[in-house]
Short mmCIF file of C-alpha atoms in Angstrom, two decimals:
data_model
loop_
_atom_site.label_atom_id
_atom_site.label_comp_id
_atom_site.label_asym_id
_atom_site.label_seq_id
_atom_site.Cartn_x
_atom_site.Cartn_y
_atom_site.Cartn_z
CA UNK S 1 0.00 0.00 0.00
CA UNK S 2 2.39 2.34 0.48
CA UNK S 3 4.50 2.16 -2.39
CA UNK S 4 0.83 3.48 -4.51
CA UNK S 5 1.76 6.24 -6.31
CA UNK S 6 -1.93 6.88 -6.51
CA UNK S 7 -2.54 7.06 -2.80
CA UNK S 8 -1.88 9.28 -0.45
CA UNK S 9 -2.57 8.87 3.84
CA UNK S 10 -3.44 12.26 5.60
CA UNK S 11 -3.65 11.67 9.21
CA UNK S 12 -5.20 14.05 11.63
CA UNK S 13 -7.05 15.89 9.45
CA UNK S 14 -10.68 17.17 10.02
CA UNK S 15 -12.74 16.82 7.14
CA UNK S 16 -14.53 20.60 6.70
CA UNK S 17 -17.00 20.12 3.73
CA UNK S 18 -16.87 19.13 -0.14
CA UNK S 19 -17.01 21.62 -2.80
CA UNK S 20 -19.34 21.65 -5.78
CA UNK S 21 -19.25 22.92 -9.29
CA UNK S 22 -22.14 25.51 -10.83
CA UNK S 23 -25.54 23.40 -10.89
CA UNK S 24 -26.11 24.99 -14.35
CA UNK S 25 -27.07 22.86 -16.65
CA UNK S 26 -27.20 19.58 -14.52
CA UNK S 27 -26.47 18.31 -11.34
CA UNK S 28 -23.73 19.43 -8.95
CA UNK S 29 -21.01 17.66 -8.94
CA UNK S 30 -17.87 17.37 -6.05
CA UNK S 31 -15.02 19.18 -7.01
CA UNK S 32 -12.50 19.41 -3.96
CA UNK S 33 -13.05 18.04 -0.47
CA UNK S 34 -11.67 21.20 2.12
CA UNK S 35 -9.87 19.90 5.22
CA UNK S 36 -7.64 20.80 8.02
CA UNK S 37 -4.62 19.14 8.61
CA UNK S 38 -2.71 18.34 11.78
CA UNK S 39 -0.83 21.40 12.00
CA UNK S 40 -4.32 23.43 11.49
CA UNK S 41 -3.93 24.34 7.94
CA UNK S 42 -6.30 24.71 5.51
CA UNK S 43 -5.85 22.38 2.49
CA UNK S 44 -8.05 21.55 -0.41
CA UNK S 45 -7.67 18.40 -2.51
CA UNK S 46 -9.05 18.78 -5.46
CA UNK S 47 -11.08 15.82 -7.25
CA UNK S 48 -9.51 14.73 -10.91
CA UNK S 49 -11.96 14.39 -13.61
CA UNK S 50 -14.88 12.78 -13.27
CA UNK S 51 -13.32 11.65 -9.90
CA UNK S 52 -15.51 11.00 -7.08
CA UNK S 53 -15.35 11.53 -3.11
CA UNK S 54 -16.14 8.15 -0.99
CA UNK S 55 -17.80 9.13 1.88
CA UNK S 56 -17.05 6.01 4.62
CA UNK S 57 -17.49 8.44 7.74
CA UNK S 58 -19.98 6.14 9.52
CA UNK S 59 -23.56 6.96 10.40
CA UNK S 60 -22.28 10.09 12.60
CA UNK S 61 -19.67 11.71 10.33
CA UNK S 62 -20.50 10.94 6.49
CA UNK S 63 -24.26 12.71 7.18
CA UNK S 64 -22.57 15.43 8.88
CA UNK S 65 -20.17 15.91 5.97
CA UNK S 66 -22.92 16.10 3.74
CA UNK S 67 -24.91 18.44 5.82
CA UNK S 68 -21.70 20.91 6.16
CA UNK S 69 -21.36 20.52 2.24
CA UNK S 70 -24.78 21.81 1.45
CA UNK S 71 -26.45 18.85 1.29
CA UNK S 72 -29.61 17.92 3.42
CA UNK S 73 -32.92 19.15 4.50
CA UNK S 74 -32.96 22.95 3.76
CA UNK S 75 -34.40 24.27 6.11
CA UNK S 76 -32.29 23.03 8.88
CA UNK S 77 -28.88 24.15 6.82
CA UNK S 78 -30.51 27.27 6.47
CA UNK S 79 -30.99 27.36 10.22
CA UNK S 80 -27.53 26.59 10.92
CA UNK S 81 -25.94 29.06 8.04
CA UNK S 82 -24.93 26.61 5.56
CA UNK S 83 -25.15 26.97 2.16
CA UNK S 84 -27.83 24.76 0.47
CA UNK S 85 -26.14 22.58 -2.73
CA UNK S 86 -28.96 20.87 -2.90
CA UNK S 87 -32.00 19.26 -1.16
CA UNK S 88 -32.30 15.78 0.29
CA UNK S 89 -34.10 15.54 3.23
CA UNK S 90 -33.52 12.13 4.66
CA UNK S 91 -29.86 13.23 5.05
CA UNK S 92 -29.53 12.86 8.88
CA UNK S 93 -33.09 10.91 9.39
CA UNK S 94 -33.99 7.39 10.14
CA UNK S 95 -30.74 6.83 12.79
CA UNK S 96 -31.08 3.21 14.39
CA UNK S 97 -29.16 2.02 17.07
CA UNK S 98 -29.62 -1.03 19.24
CA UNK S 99 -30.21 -0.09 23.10
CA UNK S 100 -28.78 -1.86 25.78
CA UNK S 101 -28.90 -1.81 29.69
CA UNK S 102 -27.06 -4.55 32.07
CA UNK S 103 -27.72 -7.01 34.76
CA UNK S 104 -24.46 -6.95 36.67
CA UNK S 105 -23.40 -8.82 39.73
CA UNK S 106 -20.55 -8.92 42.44
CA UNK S 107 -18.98 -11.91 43.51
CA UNK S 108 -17.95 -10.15 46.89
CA UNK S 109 -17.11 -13.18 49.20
CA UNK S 110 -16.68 -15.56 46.45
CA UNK S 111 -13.49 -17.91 46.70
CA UNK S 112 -14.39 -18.97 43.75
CA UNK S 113 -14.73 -15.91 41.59
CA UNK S 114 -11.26 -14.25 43.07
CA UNK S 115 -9.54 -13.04 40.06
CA UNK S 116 -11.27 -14.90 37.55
CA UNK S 117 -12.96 -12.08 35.78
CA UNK S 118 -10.97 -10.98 32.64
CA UNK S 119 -10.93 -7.38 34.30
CA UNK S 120 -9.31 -8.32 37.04
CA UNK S 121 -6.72 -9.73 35.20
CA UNK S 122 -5.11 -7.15 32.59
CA UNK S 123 -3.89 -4.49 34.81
CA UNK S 124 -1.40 -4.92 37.38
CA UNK S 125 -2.90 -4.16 40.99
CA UNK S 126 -2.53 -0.53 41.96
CA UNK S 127 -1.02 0.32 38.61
CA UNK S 128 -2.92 1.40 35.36
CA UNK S 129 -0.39 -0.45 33.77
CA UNK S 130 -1.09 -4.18 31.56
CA UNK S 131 -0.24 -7.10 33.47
CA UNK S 132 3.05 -8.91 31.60
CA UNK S 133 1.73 -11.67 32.85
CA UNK S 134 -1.35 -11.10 30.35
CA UNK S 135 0.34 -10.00 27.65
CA UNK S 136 2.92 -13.06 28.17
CA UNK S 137 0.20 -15.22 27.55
CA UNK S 138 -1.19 -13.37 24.57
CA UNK S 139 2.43 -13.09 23.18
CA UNK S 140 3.50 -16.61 23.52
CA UNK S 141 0.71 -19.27 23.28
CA UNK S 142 -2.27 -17.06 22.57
CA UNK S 143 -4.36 -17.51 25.76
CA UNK S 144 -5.53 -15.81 28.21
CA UNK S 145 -7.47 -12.25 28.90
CA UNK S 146 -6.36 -10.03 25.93
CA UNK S 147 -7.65 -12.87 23.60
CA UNK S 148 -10.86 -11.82 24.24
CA UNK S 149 -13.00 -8.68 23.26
CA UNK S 150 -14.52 -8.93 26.42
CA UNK S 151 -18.06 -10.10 25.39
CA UNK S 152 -17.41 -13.08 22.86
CA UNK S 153 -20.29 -15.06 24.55
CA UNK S 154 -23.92 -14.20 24.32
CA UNK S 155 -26.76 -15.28 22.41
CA UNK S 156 -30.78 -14.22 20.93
CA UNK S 157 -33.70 -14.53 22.68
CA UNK S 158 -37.67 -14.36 22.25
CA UNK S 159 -38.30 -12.05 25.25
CA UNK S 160 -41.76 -12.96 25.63
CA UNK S 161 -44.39 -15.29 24.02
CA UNK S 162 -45.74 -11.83 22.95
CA UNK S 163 -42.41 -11.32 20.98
CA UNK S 164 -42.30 -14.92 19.32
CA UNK S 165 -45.88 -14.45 17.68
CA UNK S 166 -44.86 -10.28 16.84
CA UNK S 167 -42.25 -11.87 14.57
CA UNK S 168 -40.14 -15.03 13.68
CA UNK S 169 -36.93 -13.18 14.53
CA UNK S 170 -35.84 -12.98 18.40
CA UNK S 171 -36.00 -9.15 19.82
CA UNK S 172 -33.29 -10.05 22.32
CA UNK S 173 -29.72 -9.90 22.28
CA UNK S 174 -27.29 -10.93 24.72
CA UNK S 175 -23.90 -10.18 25.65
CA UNK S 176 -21.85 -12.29 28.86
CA UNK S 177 -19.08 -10.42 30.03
CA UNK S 178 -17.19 -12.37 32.81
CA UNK S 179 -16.82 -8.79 34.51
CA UNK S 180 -18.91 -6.77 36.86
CA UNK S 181 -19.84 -3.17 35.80
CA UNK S 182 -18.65 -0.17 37.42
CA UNK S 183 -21.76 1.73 36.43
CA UNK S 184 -24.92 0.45 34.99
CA UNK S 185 -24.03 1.90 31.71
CA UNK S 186 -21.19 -0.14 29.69
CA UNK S 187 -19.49 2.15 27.92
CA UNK S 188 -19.01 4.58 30.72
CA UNK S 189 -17.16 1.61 32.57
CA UNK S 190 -14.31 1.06 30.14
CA UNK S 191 -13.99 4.51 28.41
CA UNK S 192 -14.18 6.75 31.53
CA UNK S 193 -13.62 4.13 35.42
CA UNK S 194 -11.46 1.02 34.35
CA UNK S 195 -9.17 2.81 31.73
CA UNK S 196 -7.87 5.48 34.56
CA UNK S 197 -8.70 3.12 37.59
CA UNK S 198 -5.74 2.27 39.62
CA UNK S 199 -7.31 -0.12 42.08
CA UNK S 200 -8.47 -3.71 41.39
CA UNK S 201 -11.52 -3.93 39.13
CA UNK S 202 -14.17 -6.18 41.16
CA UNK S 203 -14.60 -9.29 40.21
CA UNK S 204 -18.23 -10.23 39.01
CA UNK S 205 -20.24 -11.06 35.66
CA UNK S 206 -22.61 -9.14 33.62
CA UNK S 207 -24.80 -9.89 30.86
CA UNK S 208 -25.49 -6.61 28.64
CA UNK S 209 -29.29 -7.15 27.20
CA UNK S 210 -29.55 -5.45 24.04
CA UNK S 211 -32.90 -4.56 21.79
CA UNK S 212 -31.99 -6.34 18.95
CA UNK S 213 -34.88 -5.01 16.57
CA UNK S 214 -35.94 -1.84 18.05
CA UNK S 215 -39.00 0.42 16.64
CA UNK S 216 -37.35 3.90 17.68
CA UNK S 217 -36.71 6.04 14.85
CA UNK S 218 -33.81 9.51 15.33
CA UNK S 219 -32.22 12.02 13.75
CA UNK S 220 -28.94 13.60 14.01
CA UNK S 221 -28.41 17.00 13.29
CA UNK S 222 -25.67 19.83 12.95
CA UNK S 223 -25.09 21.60 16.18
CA UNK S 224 -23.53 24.33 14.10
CA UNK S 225 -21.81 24.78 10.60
CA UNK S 226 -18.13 24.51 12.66
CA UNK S 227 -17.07 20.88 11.80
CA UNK S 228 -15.62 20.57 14.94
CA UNK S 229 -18.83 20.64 16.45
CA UNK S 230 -20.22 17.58 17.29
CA UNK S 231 -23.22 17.03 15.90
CA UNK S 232 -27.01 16.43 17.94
CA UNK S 233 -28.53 12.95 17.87
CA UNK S 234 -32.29 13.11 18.63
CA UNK S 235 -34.59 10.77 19.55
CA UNK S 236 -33.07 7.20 18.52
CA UNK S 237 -33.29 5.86 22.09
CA UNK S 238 -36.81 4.44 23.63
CA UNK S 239 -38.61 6.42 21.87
CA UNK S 240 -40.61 3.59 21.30
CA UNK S 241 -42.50 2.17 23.91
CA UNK S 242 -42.35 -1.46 22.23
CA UNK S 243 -38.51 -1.11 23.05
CA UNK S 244 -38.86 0.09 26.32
CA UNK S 245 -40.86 -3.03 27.09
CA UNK S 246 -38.74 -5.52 25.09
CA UNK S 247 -35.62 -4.39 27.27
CA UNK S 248 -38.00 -5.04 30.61
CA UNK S 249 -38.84 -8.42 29.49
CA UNK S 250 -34.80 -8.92 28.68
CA UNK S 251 -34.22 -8.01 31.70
CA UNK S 252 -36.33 -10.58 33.36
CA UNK S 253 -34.44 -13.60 31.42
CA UNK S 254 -31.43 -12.22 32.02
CA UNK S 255 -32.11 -12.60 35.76
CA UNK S 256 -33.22 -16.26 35.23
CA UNK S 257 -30.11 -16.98 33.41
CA UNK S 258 -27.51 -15.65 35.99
CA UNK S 259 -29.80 -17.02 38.72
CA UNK S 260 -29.26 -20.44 37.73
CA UNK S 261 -26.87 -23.02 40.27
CA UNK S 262 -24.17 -23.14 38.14
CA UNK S 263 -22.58 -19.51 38.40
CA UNK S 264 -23.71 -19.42 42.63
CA UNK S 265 -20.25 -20.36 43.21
CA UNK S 266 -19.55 -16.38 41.65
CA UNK S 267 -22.74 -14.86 42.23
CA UNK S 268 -23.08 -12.52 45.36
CA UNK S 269 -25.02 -9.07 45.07
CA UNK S 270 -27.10 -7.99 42.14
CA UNK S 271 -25.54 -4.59 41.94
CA UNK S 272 -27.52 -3.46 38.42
CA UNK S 273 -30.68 -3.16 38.79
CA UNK S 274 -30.66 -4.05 42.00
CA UNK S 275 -32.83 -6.25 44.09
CA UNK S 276 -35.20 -3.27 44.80
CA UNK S 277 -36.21 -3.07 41.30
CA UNK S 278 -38.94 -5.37 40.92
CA UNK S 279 -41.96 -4.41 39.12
CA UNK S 280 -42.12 -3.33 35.35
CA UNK S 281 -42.80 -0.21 36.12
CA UNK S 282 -39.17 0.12 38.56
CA UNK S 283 -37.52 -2.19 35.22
CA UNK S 284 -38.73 0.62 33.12
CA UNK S 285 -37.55 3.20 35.21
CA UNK S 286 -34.33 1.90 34.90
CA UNK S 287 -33.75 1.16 31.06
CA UNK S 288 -35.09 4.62 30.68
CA UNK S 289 -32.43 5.93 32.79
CA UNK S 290 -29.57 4.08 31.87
CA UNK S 291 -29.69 2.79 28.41
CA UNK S 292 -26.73 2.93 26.39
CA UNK S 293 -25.10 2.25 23.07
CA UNK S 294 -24.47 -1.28 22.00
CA UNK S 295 -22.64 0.40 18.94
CA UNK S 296 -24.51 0.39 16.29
CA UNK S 297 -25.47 2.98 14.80
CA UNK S 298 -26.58 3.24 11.21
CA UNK S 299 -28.97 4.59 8.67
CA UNK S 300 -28.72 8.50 8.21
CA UNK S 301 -27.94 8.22 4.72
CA UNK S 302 -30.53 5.49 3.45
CA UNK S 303 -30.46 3.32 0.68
CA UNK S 304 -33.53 3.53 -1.60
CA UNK S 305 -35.76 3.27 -4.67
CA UNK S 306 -35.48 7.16 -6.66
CA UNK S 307 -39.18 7.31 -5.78
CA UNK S 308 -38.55 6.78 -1.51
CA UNK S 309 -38.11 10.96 -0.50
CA UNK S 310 -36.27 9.99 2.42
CA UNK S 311 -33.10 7.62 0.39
CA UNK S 312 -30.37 9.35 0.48
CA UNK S 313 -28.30 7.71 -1.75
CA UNK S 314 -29.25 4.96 -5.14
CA UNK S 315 -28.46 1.42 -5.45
CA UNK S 316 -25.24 2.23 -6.67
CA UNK S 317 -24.63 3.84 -3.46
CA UNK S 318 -24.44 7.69 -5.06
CA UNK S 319 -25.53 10.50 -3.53
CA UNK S 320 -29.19 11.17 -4.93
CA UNK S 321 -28.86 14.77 -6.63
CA UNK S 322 -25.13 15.40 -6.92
CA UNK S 323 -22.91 13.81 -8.76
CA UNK S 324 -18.88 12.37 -7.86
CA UNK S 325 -20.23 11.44 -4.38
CA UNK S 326 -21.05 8.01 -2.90
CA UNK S 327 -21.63 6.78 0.57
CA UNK S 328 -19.79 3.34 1.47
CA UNK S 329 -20.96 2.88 5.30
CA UNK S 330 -23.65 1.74 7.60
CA UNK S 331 -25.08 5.23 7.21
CA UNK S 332 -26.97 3.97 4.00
CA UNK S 333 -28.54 0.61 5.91
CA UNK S 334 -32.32 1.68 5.80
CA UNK S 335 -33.05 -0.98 8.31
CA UNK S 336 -31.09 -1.85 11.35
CA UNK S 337 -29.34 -5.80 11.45
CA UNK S 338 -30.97 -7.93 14.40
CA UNK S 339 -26.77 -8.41 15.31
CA UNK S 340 -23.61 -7.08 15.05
CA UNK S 341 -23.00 -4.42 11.89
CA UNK S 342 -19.57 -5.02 11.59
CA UNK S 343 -19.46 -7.88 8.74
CA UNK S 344 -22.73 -6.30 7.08
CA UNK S 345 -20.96 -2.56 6.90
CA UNK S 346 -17.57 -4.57 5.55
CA UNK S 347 -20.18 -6.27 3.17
CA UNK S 348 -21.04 -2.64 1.76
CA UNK S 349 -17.49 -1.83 1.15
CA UNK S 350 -17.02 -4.33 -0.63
CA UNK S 351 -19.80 -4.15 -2.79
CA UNK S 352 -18.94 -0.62 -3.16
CA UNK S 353 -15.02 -1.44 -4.46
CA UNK S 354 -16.77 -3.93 -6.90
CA UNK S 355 -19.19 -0.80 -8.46
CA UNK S 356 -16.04 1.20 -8.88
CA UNK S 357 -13.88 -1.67 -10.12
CA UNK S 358 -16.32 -2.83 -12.54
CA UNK S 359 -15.43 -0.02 -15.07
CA UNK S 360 -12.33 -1.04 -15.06
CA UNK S 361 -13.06 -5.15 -15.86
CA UNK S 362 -15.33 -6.74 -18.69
CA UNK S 363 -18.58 -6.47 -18.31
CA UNK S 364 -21.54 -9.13 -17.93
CA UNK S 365 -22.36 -8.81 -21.83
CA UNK S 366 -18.77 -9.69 -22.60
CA UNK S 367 -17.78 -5.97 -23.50
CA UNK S 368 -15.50 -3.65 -21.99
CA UNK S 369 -17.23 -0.58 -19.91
CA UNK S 370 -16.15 2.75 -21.09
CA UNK S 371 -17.04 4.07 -17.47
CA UNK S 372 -13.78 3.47 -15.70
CA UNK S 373 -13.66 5.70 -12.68
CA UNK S 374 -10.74 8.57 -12.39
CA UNK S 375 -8.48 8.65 -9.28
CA UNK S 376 -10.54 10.18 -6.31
CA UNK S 377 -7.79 13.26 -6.15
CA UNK S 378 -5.32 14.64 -6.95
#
C-alpha cells in the first residue's frame, strides 16, 4: 500500500466540507473536499476528472459531511448558516441504534470468583499499567485475557411469548461479560472508570441485554456549521415504547439466566438493577435511565428506490442529486441488522469497491465498460 503512487494517507485531518461545481445545466457535482490538517492548515484536494469523493465516515460523520457541504434538509442548513447545494431531506433521518442496559453482579465473598474475571486480570494491581503476565500469555501461546473482546459469549432470545408471535426473529440480544460493571451503563465503565482506575476492578459477571430489533426512529443533526462541532442525535433511544418493554422483558431472562446453580459459586449481590427493582414499572424506570449504546449505529444516509423521498443515496450507493459522491458505510442501511453491523458494513465496502472496479473489468455482456472511474484526487 504504500508504495501506490496513486494514494496518499493524511492523518489528523478534520474533514470541513466538499465543494461543488455551478448546478447549471445539470447536477452538482464534487469538485475538492476542504480539510484541516494536523498542523491546522487549511488544504483543499481537489477531485480529478470525473473523480468521485467516498464518503465512509460512519452513520455520525458521512451525514454530517454532507450536511456541512450543502447537502440535506434545507431548512435546517438554512438554520444553521450553511449553504444549500442541494436538497435531500432524509440526510440525517432514520438513525437506528440497538439499546442496551445490564444485569451486573458482584462476587464479593466468592473464593471462587477471586480473580477470575478478565478485568481483574489485565492491569497490574494498583497500577494502570497491563499485566506482563497477560500480555505473556497473549504473546507466547495465545491464551488468556487479551484474547478476548470482552463479550465473545452471548446469544438471541424471544423475550416474551408476545415477541415470538410479533415476529419469527428474536428481539433479544445478549452479551456475557465475565466482569462486573462499574456503572450500569457499559461504555461509561471502560472509556471513563477502568481505563484510569488504579485499584483492582471487582470481580463479578454481567450480561449486557440489548434490543436487537428496536422500533425507535432519530435524527442527528448539525449543532452548528463549525465541523468541529459535534453534531445532535435526537430521539433514537426508547422512543418507542415497544422497546422500552422488550428491554423489561430482557431483563427478566437475564435474571433467570444468571440465577441459575451453576454460576452461585460467583454470584453474590445484584448490583444493576438491583434487588429493589422489581416491578415493570421500577424495570422501566431503569432502562429509561440508563440505556446505552451497544454500537450500532446506522442509517442517516438510506439506501432507496429514486421514488422513496427519504433515500439518500441509489443502489449504486451515489448521492441522490449530486454527482462524484457516494456513501460506502452503515449510514446507507435503511433498516437496522438484528446483530452485530460489523461484517454487514464490511459487506457494503465491498460491494462498493466492486461498483467502482467494474469499469475497469469486462462487463456481464462480454464488452468492456467505457465508465472506468478517475483517481478520487489529486
Amino acid at each position: 500500500v504504500r508504495g501506490r503512487s496513486n494514494l496518499d494517507v493524511v492523518t489528523g485531518a478534520l474533514a470541513s466540507r466538499l465543494e461543488f461545481s455551478d448546478a447549471t445545466g445539470g447536477e452538482p457535482r464534487a469538485t475538492a473536499l476542504i480539510y484541516t490538517d494536523a498542523d491546522g492548515v487549511e488544504r483543499r484536494a481537489k477531485l480529478s476528472t470525473n473523480g468521485e469523493a467516498l464518503l465512509t465516515l460512519g452513520a455520525v460523520g458521512s451525514p454530517q459531511l454532507l450536511m456541512l457541504s450543502g447537502i440535506g434538509p434545507e431548512e435546517h442548513l438554512k438554520e444553521r448558516g450553511v449553504e444549500v447545494v442541494k436538497h435531500v431531506p432524509g440526510v440525517g433521518a432514520n438513525l437506528q441504534d440497538h439499546p442496551a442496559v445490564l444485569v451486573s453482579f458482584n462476587s464479593e465473598g466468592k473464593a471462587a470468583a477471586k480473580g477470575k474475571s478478565h478485568s481483574s486480570q489485565v492491569k497490574l494491581a494498583g497500577s494502570t499499567k497491563l499485566n506482563p503476565v497477560a500480555l505473556a500469555k497473549w504473546l507466547i501461546r495465545g491464551v488468556g485475557p487479551l484474547t478476548s473482546p470482552g463479550c465473545d459469549h452471548g446469544g438471541f432470545i424471544f423475550s416474551s411469548p408476545e415477541a415470538r408471535a410479533a415476529s419469527p426473529l428474536p428481539d433479544i440480544q445478549y452479551r456475557f461479560l465475565a466482569s462486573k460493571t462499574i456503572s450500569p451503563d457499559g461504555m461509561s465503565t471502560i472509556a471513563e472508570k477502568f481505563v484510569g482506575q488504579k485499584e483492582a476492578h471487582p470481580d463479578g459477571f454481567t450480561l449486557q441485554t440489548i434490543c436487537a430489533r428496536p422500533h425507535s426512529r432519530g435524527q442527528l443533526r448539525l449543532q452548528s456549521n463549525d465541523p468541529r462541532d459535534k453534531p445532535v442525535m435526537e430521539g433514537v433511544y426508547l422512543e418507542d415504547e415497544r422497546d422500552v418493554q422488550s428491554l423489561v422483558n430482557g431483563i427478566k431472562r437475564a435474571r433467570e439466566i444468571l440465577a441459575q446453580e451453576s454460576l452461585s459459586p460467583y454470584r453474590s449481590e445484584e448490583e444493576f438493577p438491583g434487588a429493589g427493582a422489581v416491578s415493570d414499572a421500577d424495570l422501566a424506570d431503569y432502562c429509561r435511565s440508563t440505556v446505552h449504546s451497544a454500537n450500532a449505529l446506522v442509517g442517516t444516509c438510506k439506501m432507496g428506490a429514486a421514488g422513496d423521498a427519504q433515500a439518500v443515496v441509489d443502489s449504486d450507493l451515489r448521492v441522490r442529486g449530486v454527482a462524484g459522491v457516494r456513501v460506502c458505510d452503515s449510514s446507507i442501511m435503511p433498516k437496522l441488522p438484528g446483530g452485530q453491523t460489523a461484517s454487514s458494513t464490511i459487506a457494503i465496502a465491498e460491494k462498493a469497491a466492486d461498483i467502482l472496479e467494474s469499469g475497469l473489468t469486462v462487463s456481464s455482456m462480454g464488452s468492456p465498460s467505457s465508465s472506468a472511474p478517475a483517481p478520487v484526487a489529486s
